[in-house]
PDB file of C-alpha atoms and ligand atoms in Angstrom:
ATOM      1  CA  UNK C   1     117.927 199.260 133.544  1.00 91.00           C
ATOM      2  CA  UNK C   2     120.194 197.339 135.934  1.00 96.00           C
ATOM      3  CA  UNK C   3     118.350 194.444 137.528  1.00 97.00           C
ATOM      4  CA  UNK C   4     119.308 191.640 139.910  1.00 98.00           C
ATOM      5  CA  UNK C   5     117.223 188.461 140.055  1.00 98.00           C
ATOM      6  CA  UNK C   6     117.126 186.854 143.499  1.00 98.00           C
ATOM      7  CA  UNK C   7     115.444 183.611 144.394  1.00 97.00           C
ATOM      8  CA  UNK C   8     116.062 180.003 145.276  1.00 97.00           C
ATOM      9  CA  UNK C   9     117.438 177.507 142.778  1.00 97.00           C
ATOM     10  CA  UNK C  10     114.676 176.495 140.399  1.00 96.00           C
ATOM     11  CA  UNK C  11     112.507 179.596 140.958  1.00 97.00           C
ATOM     12  CA  UNK C  12     112.658 180.257 137.213  1.00 96.00           C
ATOM     13  CA  UNK C  13     115.285 183.022 137.158  1.00 97.00           C
ATOM     14  CA  UNK C  14     116.992 181.716 134.029  1.00 95.00           C
ATOM     15  CA  UNK C  15     113.747 180.842 132.234  1.00 93.00           C
ATOM     16  CA  UNK C  16     112.327 184.352 132.705  1.00 97.00           C
ATOM     17  CA  UNK C  17     115.612 186.188 132.142  1.00 97.00           C
ATOM     18  CA  UNK C  18     116.179 184.639 128.700  1.00 94.00           C
ATOM     19  CA  UNK C  19     112.847 185.975 127.373  1.00 95.00           C
ATOM     20  CA  UNK C  20     113.135 189.375 129.088  1.00 97.00           C
ATOM     21  CA  UNK C  21     116.642 189.818 127.729  1.00 96.00           C
ATOM     22  CA  UNK C  22     115.353 189.216 124.204  1.00 95.00           C
ATOM     23  CA  UNK C  23     112.332 191.514 124.598  1.00 96.00           C
ATOM     24  CA  UNK C  24     114.135 194.416 126.300  1.00 95.00           C
ATOM     25  CA  UNK C  25     117.469 194.132 124.483  1.00 95.00           C
ATOM     26  CA  UNK C  26     119.713 193.874 127.548  1.00 96.00           C
ATOM     27  CA  UNK C  27     122.059 190.963 128.293  1.00 97.00           C
ATOM     28  CA  UNK C  28     121.158 188.118 130.632  1.00 97.00           C
ATOM     29  CA  UNK C  29     124.276 187.640 132.754  1.00 98.00           C
ATOM     30  CA  UNK C  30     124.248 184.333 134.606  1.00 97.00           C
ATOM     31  CA  UNK C  31     127.281 183.406 136.698  1.00 98.00           C
ATOM     32  CA  UNK C  32     126.041 179.795 136.708  1.00 96.00           C
ATOM     33  CA  UNK C  33     126.020 179.715 132.877  1.00 95.00           C
ATOM     34  CA  UNK C  34     129.461 181.319 132.708  1.00 97.00           C
ATOM     35  CA  UNK C  35     130.897 178.795 135.166  1.00 97.00           C
ATOM     36  CA  UNK C  36     129.296 175.864 133.307  1.00 94.00           C
ATOM     37  CA  UNK C  37     130.776 177.194 130.037  1.00 94.00           C
ATOM     38  CA  UNK C  38     134.222 177.292 131.700  1.00 96.00           C
ATOM     39  CA  UNK C  39     133.729 173.678 132.824  1.00 95.00           C
ATOM     40  CA  UNK C  40     132.703 172.654 129.295  1.00 92.00           C
ATOM     41  CA  UNK C  41     135.749 174.279 127.688  1.00 95.00           C
ATOM     42  CA  UNK C  42     138.076 172.850 130.366  1.00 96.00           C
ATOM     43  CA  UNK C  43     139.678 176.119 131.510  1.00 96.00           C
ATOM     44  CA  UNK C  44     141.481 176.514 134.849  1.00 95.00           C
ATOM     45  CA  UNK C  45     138.411 178.363 136.174  1.00 95.00           C
ATOM     46  CA  UNK C  46     136.230 175.469 135.000  1.00 96.00           C
ATOM     47  CA  UNK C  47     138.361 172.868 136.809  1.00 95.00           C
ATOM     48  CA  UNK C  48     138.152 174.900 140.017  1.00 95.00           C
ATOM     49  CA  UNK C  49     134.410 175.562 139.672  1.00 96.00           C
ATOM     50  CA  UNK C  50     133.463 171.946 138.975  1.00 95.00           C
ATOM     51  CA  UNK C  51     134.522 170.774 142.453  1.00 90.00           C
ATOM     52  CA  UNK C  52     132.046 173.225 144.019  1.00 96.00           C
ATOM     53  CA  UNK C  53     129.163 173.184 141.547  1.00 96.00           C
ATOM     54  CA  UNK C  54     128.591 169.460 141.139  1.00 92.00           C
ATOM     55  CA  UNK C  55     128.134 169.069 144.915  1.00 92.00           C
ATOM     56  CA  UNK C  56     125.799 172.061 145.154  1.00 95.00           C
ATOM     57  CA  UNK C  57     128.216 174.448 146.904  1.00 97.00           C
ATOM     58  CA  UNK C  58     129.095 178.040 146.023  1.00 97.00           C
ATOM     59  CA  UNK C  59     132.402 178.928 144.379  1.00 98.00           C
ATOM     60  CA  UNK C  60     134.500 181.346 146.496  1.00 97.00           C
ATOM     61  CA  UNK C  61     133.138 184.922 146.516  1.00 97.00           C
ATOM     62  CA  UNK C  62     136.212 186.381 144.858  1.00 96.00           C
ATOM     63  CA  UNK C  63     135.917 183.974 141.903  1.00 96.00           C
ATOM     64  CA  UNK C  64     132.312 185.041 141.250  1.00 97.00           C
ATOM     65  CA  UNK C  65     133.150 188.732 141.706  1.00 97.00           C
ATOM     66  CA  UNK C  66     136.067 188.581 139.253  1.00 96.00           C
ATOM     67  CA  UNK C  67     133.831 187.040 136.584  1.00 96.00           C
ATOM     68  CA  UNK C  68     131.197 189.743 137.059  1.00 97.00           C
ATOM     69  CA  UNK C  69     133.746 192.581 137.087  1.00 96.00           C
ATOM     70  CA  UNK C  70     135.014 191.548 133.690  1.00 96.00           C
ATOM     71  CA  UNK C  71     131.531 190.948 132.264  1.00 97.00           C
ATOM     72  CA  UNK C  72     129.975 194.253 133.390  1.00 97.00           C
ATOM     73  CA  UNK C  73     132.732 196.207 131.688  1.00 95.00           C
ATOM     74  CA  UNK C  74     131.758 194.845 128.268  1.00 97.00           C
ATOM     75  CA  UNK C  75     130.111 197.191 125.792  1.00 96.00           C
ATOM     76  CA  UNK C  76     126.756 195.354 125.679  1.00 96.00           C
ATOM     77  CA  UNK C  77     126.198 195.876 129.433  1.00 96.00           C
ATOM     78  CA  UNK C  78     126.211 199.684 129.139  1.00 92.00           C
ATOM     79  CA  UNK C  79     122.464 200.012 128.582  1.00 90.00           C
ATOM     80  CA  UNK C  80     121.670 197.607 131.416  1.00 95.00           C
ATOM     81  CA  UNK C  81     121.540 193.932 132.280  1.00 97.00           C
ATOM     82  CA  UNK C  82     119.789 191.203 134.216  1.00 98.00           C
ATOM     83  CA  UNK C  83     122.094 189.601 136.781  1.00 98.00           C
ATOM     84  CA  UNK C  84     121.004 186.026 137.457  1.00 98.00           C
ATOM     85  CA  UNK C  85     122.735 184.093 140.242  1.00 97.00           C
ATOM     86  CA  UNK C  86     124.851 187.045 141.373  1.00 98.00           C
ATOM     87  CA  UNK C  87     125.159 188.278 144.073  1.00 98.00           C
ATOM     88  CA  UNK C  88     124.663 185.183 146.180  1.00 98.00           C
ATOM     89  CA  UNK C  89     126.161 186.265 149.502  1.00 98.00           C
ATOM     90  CA  UNK C  90     126.270 189.546 151.393  1.00 98.00           C
ATOM     91  CA  UNK C  91     130.016 190.025 150.686  1.00 98.00           C
ATOM     92  CA  UNK C  92     129.230 189.625 146.946  1.00 98.00           C
ATOM     93  CA  UNK C  93     126.442 192.214 147.216  1.00 98.00           C
ATOM     94  CA  UNK C  94     128.809 194.635 148.970  1.00 98.00           C
ATOM     95  CA  UNK C  95     131.475 194.115 146.322  1.00 97.00           C
ATOM     96  CA  UNK C  96     128.891 194.674 143.568  1.00 98.00           C
ATOM     97  CA  UNK C  97     127.748 197.910 145.197  1.00 97.00           C
ATOM     98  CA  UNK C  98     131.372 199.135 145.316  1.00 97.00           C
ATOM     99  CA  UNK C  99     132.037 198.102 141.732  1.00 96.00           C
ATOM    100  CA  UNK C 100     128.941 199.916 140.453  1.00 97.00           C
ATOM    101  CA  UNK C 101     129.905 203.032 142.409  1.00 97.00           C
ATOM    102  CA  UNK C 102     133.348 202.947 140.775  1.00 96.00           C
ATOM    103  CA  UNK C 103     131.619 202.657 137.399  1.00 95.00           C
ATOM    104  CA  UNK C 104     129.317 205.609 138.234  1.00 96.00           C
ATOM    105  CA  UNK C 105     126.139 203.546 138.133  1.00 96.00           C
ATOM    106  CA  UNK C 106     123.799 201.636 140.478  1.00 96.00           C
ATOM    107  CA  UNK C 107     121.162 198.925 140.569  1.00 96.00           C
ATOM    108  CA  UNK C 108     117.558 199.875 139.751  1.00 95.00           C
ATOM    109  CA  UNK C 109     115.896 196.885 141.409  1.00 96.00           C
ATOM    110  CA  UNK C 110     116.499 193.508 143.015  1.00 97.00           C
ATOM    111  CA  UNK C 111     113.594 191.287 141.985  1.00 98.00           C
ATOM    112  CA  UNK C 112     112.895 188.359 144.274  1.00 98.00           C
ATOM    113  CA  UNK C 113     111.202 185.434 142.499  1.00 98.00           C
ATOM    114  CA  UNK C 114     109.354 183.637 145.281  1.00 97.00           C
ATOM    115  CA  UNK C 115     108.592 179.915 145.094  1.00 96.00           C
ATOM    116  CA  UNK C 116     108.001 177.223 147.708  1.00 95.00           C
ATOM    117  CA  UNK C 117     110.493 174.434 148.304  1.00 93.00           C
ATOM    118  CA  UNK C 118     108.043 171.784 147.122  1.00 94.00           C
ATOM    119  CA  UNK C 119     107.682 173.486 143.717  1.00 95.00           C
ATOM    120  CA  UNK C 120     111.419 174.026 143.431  1.00 95.00           C
ATOM    121  CA  UNK C 121     112.313 170.388 144.005  1.00 95.00           C
ATOM    122  CA  UNK C 122     109.768 169.293 141.370  1.00 95.00           C
ATOM    123  CA  UNK C 123     111.170 171.803 138.889  1.00 95.00           C
ATOM    124  CA  UNK C 124     114.830 170.968 139.389  1.00 96.00           C
ATOM    125  CA  UNK C 125     114.376 167.223 139.284  1.00 95.00           C
ATOM    126  CA  UNK C 126     112.424 167.515 135.987  1.00 96.00           C
ATOM    127  CA  UNK C 127     114.705 170.020 134.249  1.00 96.00           C
ATOM    128  CA  UNK C 128     116.418 169.048 130.976  1.00 96.00           C
ATOM    129  CA  UNK C 129     118.771 171.390 129.090  1.00 95.00           C
ATOM    130  CA  UNK C 130     120.043 171.441 125.526  1.00 95.00           C
ATOM    131  CA  UNK C 131     123.772 170.681 125.317  1.00 92.00           C
ATOM    132  CA  UNK C 132     124.082 172.808 122.173  1.00 91.00           C
ATOM    133  CA  UNK C 133     121.966 175.975 122.630  1.00 90.00           C
ATOM    134  CA  UNK C 134     121.204 175.882 126.388  1.00 89.00           C
ATOM    135  CA  UNK C 135     117.403 175.993 125.998  1.00 91.00           C
ATOM    136  CA  UNK C 136     115.692 174.807 129.192  1.00 93.00           C
ATOM    137  CA  UNK C 137     112.812 172.299 129.271  1.00 95.00           C
ATOM    138  CA  UNK C 138     110.832 170.571 131.991  1.00 94.00           C
ATOM    139  CA  UNK C 139     109.743 167.004 131.588  1.00 94.00           C
ATOM    140  CA  UNK C 140     106.163 167.830 132.724  1.00 93.00           C
ATOM    141  CA  UNK C 141     105.719 171.627 132.564  1.00 90.00           C
ATOM    142  CA  UNK C 142     107.592 172.401 129.322  1.00 92.00           C
ATOM    143  CA  UNK C 143     108.317 169.092 127.613  1.00 96.00           C
ATOM    144  CA  UNK C 144     110.238 168.940 124.330  1.00 97.00           C
ATOM    145  CA  UNK C 145     108.270 167.736 121.296  1.00 97.00           C
ATOM    146  CA  UNK C 146     110.521 164.661 120.962  1.00 96.00           C
ATOM    147  CA  UNK C 147     112.052 162.925 124.001  1.00 94.00           C
ATOM    148  CA  UNK C 148     115.658 163.942 124.639  1.00 96.00           C
ATOM    149  CA  UNK C 149     115.857 166.346 121.657  1.00 97.00           C
ATOM    150  CA  UNK C 150     115.854 170.152 121.680  1.00 97.00           C
ATOM    151  CA  UNK C 151     112.903 171.760 119.830  1.00 96.00           C
ATOM    152  CA  UNK C 152     115.016 174.786 118.919  1.00 95.00           C
ATOM    153  CA  UNK C 153     118.195 173.236 117.462  1.00 96.00           C
ATOM    154  CA  UNK C 154     117.854 169.439 117.537  1.00 97.00           C
ATOM    155  CA  UNK C 155     120.654 169.151 120.145  1.00 97.00           C
ATOM    156  CA  UNK C 156     120.812 166.464 122.811  1.00 97.00           C
ATOM    157  CA  UNK C 157     119.099 167.220 126.151  1.00 97.00           C
ATOM    158  CA  UNK C 158     120.893 166.477 129.442  1.00 96.00           C
ATOM    159  CA  UNK C 159     120.328 166.872 133.191  1.00 95.00           C
ATOM    160  CA  UNK C 160     122.705 169.072 135.175  1.00 94.00           C
ATOM    161  CA  UNK C 161     124.828 167.037 137.657  1.00 93.00           C
ATOM    162  CA  UNK C 162     123.700 169.434 140.403  1.00 94.00           C
ATOM    163  CA  UNK C 163     120.043 168.548 139.672  1.00 96.00           C
ATOM    164  CA  UNK C 164     120.544 165.129 141.323  1.00 93.00           C
ATOM    165  CA  UNK C 165     118.638 164.782 144.647  1.00 93.00           C
ATOM    166  CA  UNK C 166     121.666 165.077 146.999  1.00 94.00           C
ATOM    167  CA  UNK C 167     122.987 168.170 145.212  1.00 95.00           C
ATOM    168  CA  UNK C 168     119.512 169.773 145.155  1.00 95.00           C
ATOM    169  CA  UNK C 169     119.270 169.308 148.939  1.00 95.00           C
ATOM    170  CA  UNK C 170     122.707 170.872 149.373  1.00 96.00           C
ATOM    171  CA  UNK C 171     121.864 173.844 147.099  1.00 96.00           C
ATOM    172  CA  UNK C 172     118.705 174.553 149.081  1.00 96.00           C
ATOM    173  CA  UNK C 173     120.666 174.385 152.328  1.00 97.00           C
ATOM    174  CA  UNK C 174     123.314 176.766 150.953  1.00 97.00           C
ATOM    175  CA  UNK C 175     120.545 179.085 149.716  1.00 97.00           C
ATOM    176  CA  UNK C 176     118.977 179.233 153.191  1.00 96.00           C
ATOM    177  CA  UNK C 177     122.326 179.801 154.910  1.00 97.00           C
ATOM    178  CA  UNK C 178     124.035 182.219 152.537  1.00 96.00           C
ATOM    179  CA  UNK C 179     121.691 183.742 149.977  1.00 96.00           C
ATOM    180  CA  UNK C 180     118.306 184.237 151.658  1.00 96.00           C
ATOM    181  CA  UNK C 181     119.747 187.090 153.800  1.00 97.00           C
ATOM    182  CA  UNK C 182     120.094 189.151 150.630  1.00 98.00           C
ATOM    183  CA  UNK C 183     116.337 189.636 150.567  1.00 97.00           C
ATOM    184  CA  UNK C 184     116.512 191.715 153.740  1.00 97.00           C
ATOM    185  CA  UNK C 185     119.757 193.381 152.586  1.00 98.00           C
ATOM    186  CA  UNK C 186     118.107 194.712 149.407  1.00 98.00           C
ATOM    187  CA  UNK C 187     114.828 195.521 151.201  1.00 97.00           C
ATOM    188  CA  UNK C 188     116.801 197.707 153.658  1.00 97.00           C
ATOM    189  CA  UNK C 189     118.138 199.660 150.675  1.00 96.00           C
ATOM    190  CA  UNK C 190     114.659 200.156 149.206  1.00 97.00           C
ATOM    191  CA  UNK C 191     115.484 198.099 146.115  1.00 97.00           C
ATOM    192  CA  UNK C 192     113.500 194.897 146.658  1.00 97.00           C
ATOM    193  CA  UNK C 193     110.457 193.877 144.612  1.00 97.00           C
ATOM    194  CA  UNK C 194     108.726 190.543 145.212  1.00 97.00           C
ATOM    195  CA  UNK C 195     107.227 188.607 142.297  1.00 98.00           C
ATOM    196  CA  UNK C 196     105.380 185.295 142.717  1.00 97.00           C
ATOM    197  CA  UNK C 197     107.138 182.548 140.764  1.00 97.00           C
ATOM    198  CA  UNK C 198     105.298 179.374 141.705  1.00 95.00           C
ATOM    199  CA  UNK C 199     102.471 180.224 139.313  1.00 95.00           C
ATOM    200  CA  UNK C 200     102.313 179.640 135.547  1.00 94.00           C
ATOM    201  CA  UNK C 201     105.415 180.846 133.758  1.00 94.00           C
ATOM    202  CA  UNK C 202     103.385 183.256 131.561  1.00 96.00           C
ATOM    203  CA  UNK C 203     101.782 184.876 134.628  1.00 97.00           C
ATOM    204  CA  UNK C 204     105.150 185.558 136.220  1.00 98.00           C
ATOM    205  CA  UNK C 205     106.395 186.867 132.884  1.00 98.00           C
ATOM    206  CA  UNK C 206     103.507 189.362 132.640  1.00 98.00           C
ATOM    207  CA  UNK C 207     104.374 190.806 136.054  1.00 97.00           C
ATOM    208  CA  UNK C 208     108.043 191.068 135.169  1.00 97.00           C
ATOM    209  CA  UNK C 209     107.228 192.674 131.833  1.00 97.00           C
ATOM    210  CA  UNK C 210     105.256 195.413 133.620  1.00 96.00           C
ATOM    211  CA  UNK C 211     108.191 196.123 135.930  1.00 95.00           C
ATOM    212  CA  UNK C 212     110.721 196.153 133.096  1.00 95.00           C
ATOM    213  CA  UNK C 213     108.520 198.421 130.964  1.00 93.00           C
ATOM    214  CA  UNK C 214     108.324 200.953 133.813  1.00 87.00           C
ATOM    215  CA  UNK C 215     112.103 201.059 134.148  1.00 78.00           C
ATOM    216  CA  UNK C 216     112.684 201.193 130.424  1.00 72.00           C
ATOM    217  CA  UNK C 217     110.460 204.268 130.140  1.00 61.00           C
ATOM    218  CA  UNK C 218     112.061 205.873 133.219  1.00 63.00           C
ATOM    219  CA  UNK C 219     115.578 205.321 131.825  1.00 65.00           C
ATOM    220  CA  UNK C 220     114.625 206.727 128.425  1.00 62.00           C
ATOM    221  CA  UNK C 221     113.217 209.881 130.044  1.00 54.00           C
ATOM    222  CA  UNK C 222     116.168 210.537 132.391  1.00 52.00           C
TER     223      UNK C 222
HETATM  224  P1  LIG W   1     122.979 178.698 138.872  1.00 70.97           P
HETATM  225  O1  LIG W   1     123.115 178.238 137.495  1.00 70.97           O
HETATM  226  O2  LIG W   1     122.796 180.153 139.151  1.00 70.97           O
HETATM  227  O3  LIG W   1     121.848 177.821 139.571  1.00 70.97           O
HETATM  228  P2  LIG W   1     120.662 178.186 140.588  1.00 70.97           P
HETATM  229  O4  LIG W   1     120.662 179.486 141.264  1.00 70.97           O
HETATM  230  O5  LIG W   1     120.711 177.007 141.478  1.00 70.97           O
HETATM  231  O6  LIG W   1     119.505 178.380 139.690  1.00 70.97           O
HETATM  232  P3  LIG W   1     118.919 177.409 138.659  1.00 70.97           P
HETATM  233  O7  LIG W   1     119.580 177.609 137.336  1.00 70.97           O
HETATM  234  O8  LIG W   1     118.923 175.999 139.179  1.00 70.97           O
HETATM  235  O9  LIG W   1     117.426 177.870 138.718  1.00 70.97           O
HETATM  236  P4  LIG W   1     116.585 178.954 137.944  1.00 70.97           P
HETATM  237  O10 LIG W   1     115.936 179.813 138.971  1.00 70.97           O
HETATM  238  O11 LIG W   1     117.378 179.659 136.881  1.00 70.97           O
HETATM  239  O12 LIG W   1     115.493 177.994 137.317  1.00 70.97           O
HETATM  240  P5  LIG W   1     115.110 177.688 135.793  1.00 70.97           P
HETATM  241  O13 LIG W   1     114.645 178.927 135.117  1.00 70.97           O
HETATM  242  O14 LIG W   1     116.183 176.901 135.105  1.00 70.97           O
HETATM  243  O15 LIG W   1     124.243 178.263 139.736  1.00 70.97           O
HETATM  244  C1  LIG W   1     124.757 176.954 139.696  1.00 70.97           C
HETATM  245  C2  LIG W   1     125.979 176.851 140.587  1.00 70.97           C
HETATM  246  O16 LIG W   1     127.008 177.761 140.134  1.00 70.97           O
HETATM  247  C3  LIG W   1     125.774 177.228 142.062  1.00 70.97           C
HETATM  248  O17 LIG W   1     125.259 176.165 142.818  1.00 70.97           O
HETATM  249  C4  LIG W   1     127.212 177.610 142.457  1.00 70.97           C
HETATM  250  O18 LIG W   1     128.001 176.479 142.678  1.00 70.97           O
HETATM  251  C5  LIG W   1     127.729 178.309 141.231  1.00 70.97           C
HETATM  252  N1  LIG W   1     127.506 179.777 141.257  1.00 70.97           N
HETATM  253  C6  LIG W   1     126.767 180.501 140.384  1.00 70.97           C
HETATM  254  N2  LIG W   1     126.769 181.796 140.718  1.00 70.97           N
HETATM  255  C7  LIG W   1     127.524 181.904 141.836  1.00 70.97           C
HETATM  256  C8  LIG W   1     127.897 182.990 142.681  1.00 70.97           C
HETATM  257  N3  LIG W   1     127.460 184.234 142.438  1.00 70.97           N
HETATM  258  N4  LIG W   1     128.657 182.730 143.755  1.00 70.97           N
HETATM  259  C9  LIG W   1     129.103 181.490 144.021  1.00 70.97           C
HETATM  260  N5  LIG W   1     128.782 180.410 143.282  1.00 70.97           N
HETATM  261  C10 LIG W   1     128.013 180.614 142.186  1.00 70.97           C
HETATM  262  O19 LIG W   1     113.830 176.745 136.043  1.00 70.97           O
HETATM  263  C11 LIG W   1     113.974 175.468 136.654  1.00 70.97           C
HETATM  264  C12 LIG W   1     113.021 174.464 135.967  1.00 70.97           C
HETATM  265  O20 LIG W   1     111.664 174.850 136.221  1.00 70.97           O
HETATM  266  C13 LIG W   1     113.158 174.397 134.444  1.00 70.97           C
HETATM  267  O21 LIG W   1     112.996 173.076 134.040  1.00 70.97           O
HETATM  268  C14 LIG W   1     112.002 175.268 133.916  1.00 70.97           C
HETATM  269  O22 LIG W   1     111.562 174.790 132.669  1.00 70.97           O
HETATM  270  C15 LIG W   1     110.932 175.058 135.003  1.00 70.97           C
HETATM  271  N6  LIG W   1     110.120 176.252 135.234  1.00 70.97           N
HETATM  272  C16 LIG W   1     110.575 177.531 135.372  1.00 70.97           C
HETATM  273  N7  LIG W   1     109.549 178.371 135.623  1.00 70.97           N
HETATM  274  C17 LIG W   1     108.395 177.575 135.669  1.00 70.97           C
HETATM  275  C18 LIG W   1     107.019 177.845 135.913  1.00 70.97           C
HETATM  276  N8  LIG W   1     106.555 179.068 136.193  1.00 70.97           N
HETATM  277  N9  LIG W   1     106.164 176.816 135.903  1.00 70.97           N
HETATM  278  C19 LIG W   1     106.583 175.562 135.656  1.00 70.97           C
HETATM  279  N10 LIG W   1     107.881 175.231 135.423  1.00 70.97           N
HETATM  280  C20 LIG W   1     108.787 176.232 135.426  1.00 70.97           C
END
């Protein structure tokens, strides 16, 4: 079950992918998380990525592709994966298609999580994340039990630098210019499924669960 999650920043791709990954036993592969981890550990990749990410811009295509190439070759990705935040441009989608062909596999679906810009801005500006375990909260929609402290591990909660208003505006602009075209690109290949994401989190999850269950059964049979 090889799935791509498409959708604007803040649509809930990460939130949904974490739970689906746990339920269906396939890895959640987020290029954003991998780049933030590189920034945290201070690697060369992290230093390069920081200059793009904090301002809300995309890292160069080849950087993102190299990360994904290495990750998809790992053992745990053999039975499938959820790609979150990749591809983000048409050249990235073309490179992914080529890579999967070389590996003798293909995508099953590109799932587009649809949400309006108003909802997205509210979500991003209220998002808080645990510094230790990465769990995601929202100050109104999914508040932690104690202010500033992670329910799961007791770690400190922080706001991503790119969740500041100027960076959010830039990310939405970049999404419209570079990523939104992927919706048509995957629709033309018969791979696109649309799922509403500006409804309650549990409702979106139910719809995604149904889709994932169908593919799980199909993959087990084939
Ligand atoms: P990335 O980390 O991928 O950020 P993004 O696409 O902007 O997505 P987000 O993580 O902001 O949103 P999400 O959809 O996962 O929302 P979430 O579930 O957290 O990328 C960051 C940066 O890395 C990029 O800008 C770029 O610089 C770089 N990068 C990454 N990949 C790249 C690539 N392939 N090429 C080039 N550059 C790349 O939810 C948001 C909030 O809403 C949370 O607080 C959550 O609690 C809340 N929420 C979620 N669902 C609901 C709901 N249904 N109801 C109420 N609240 C909800």
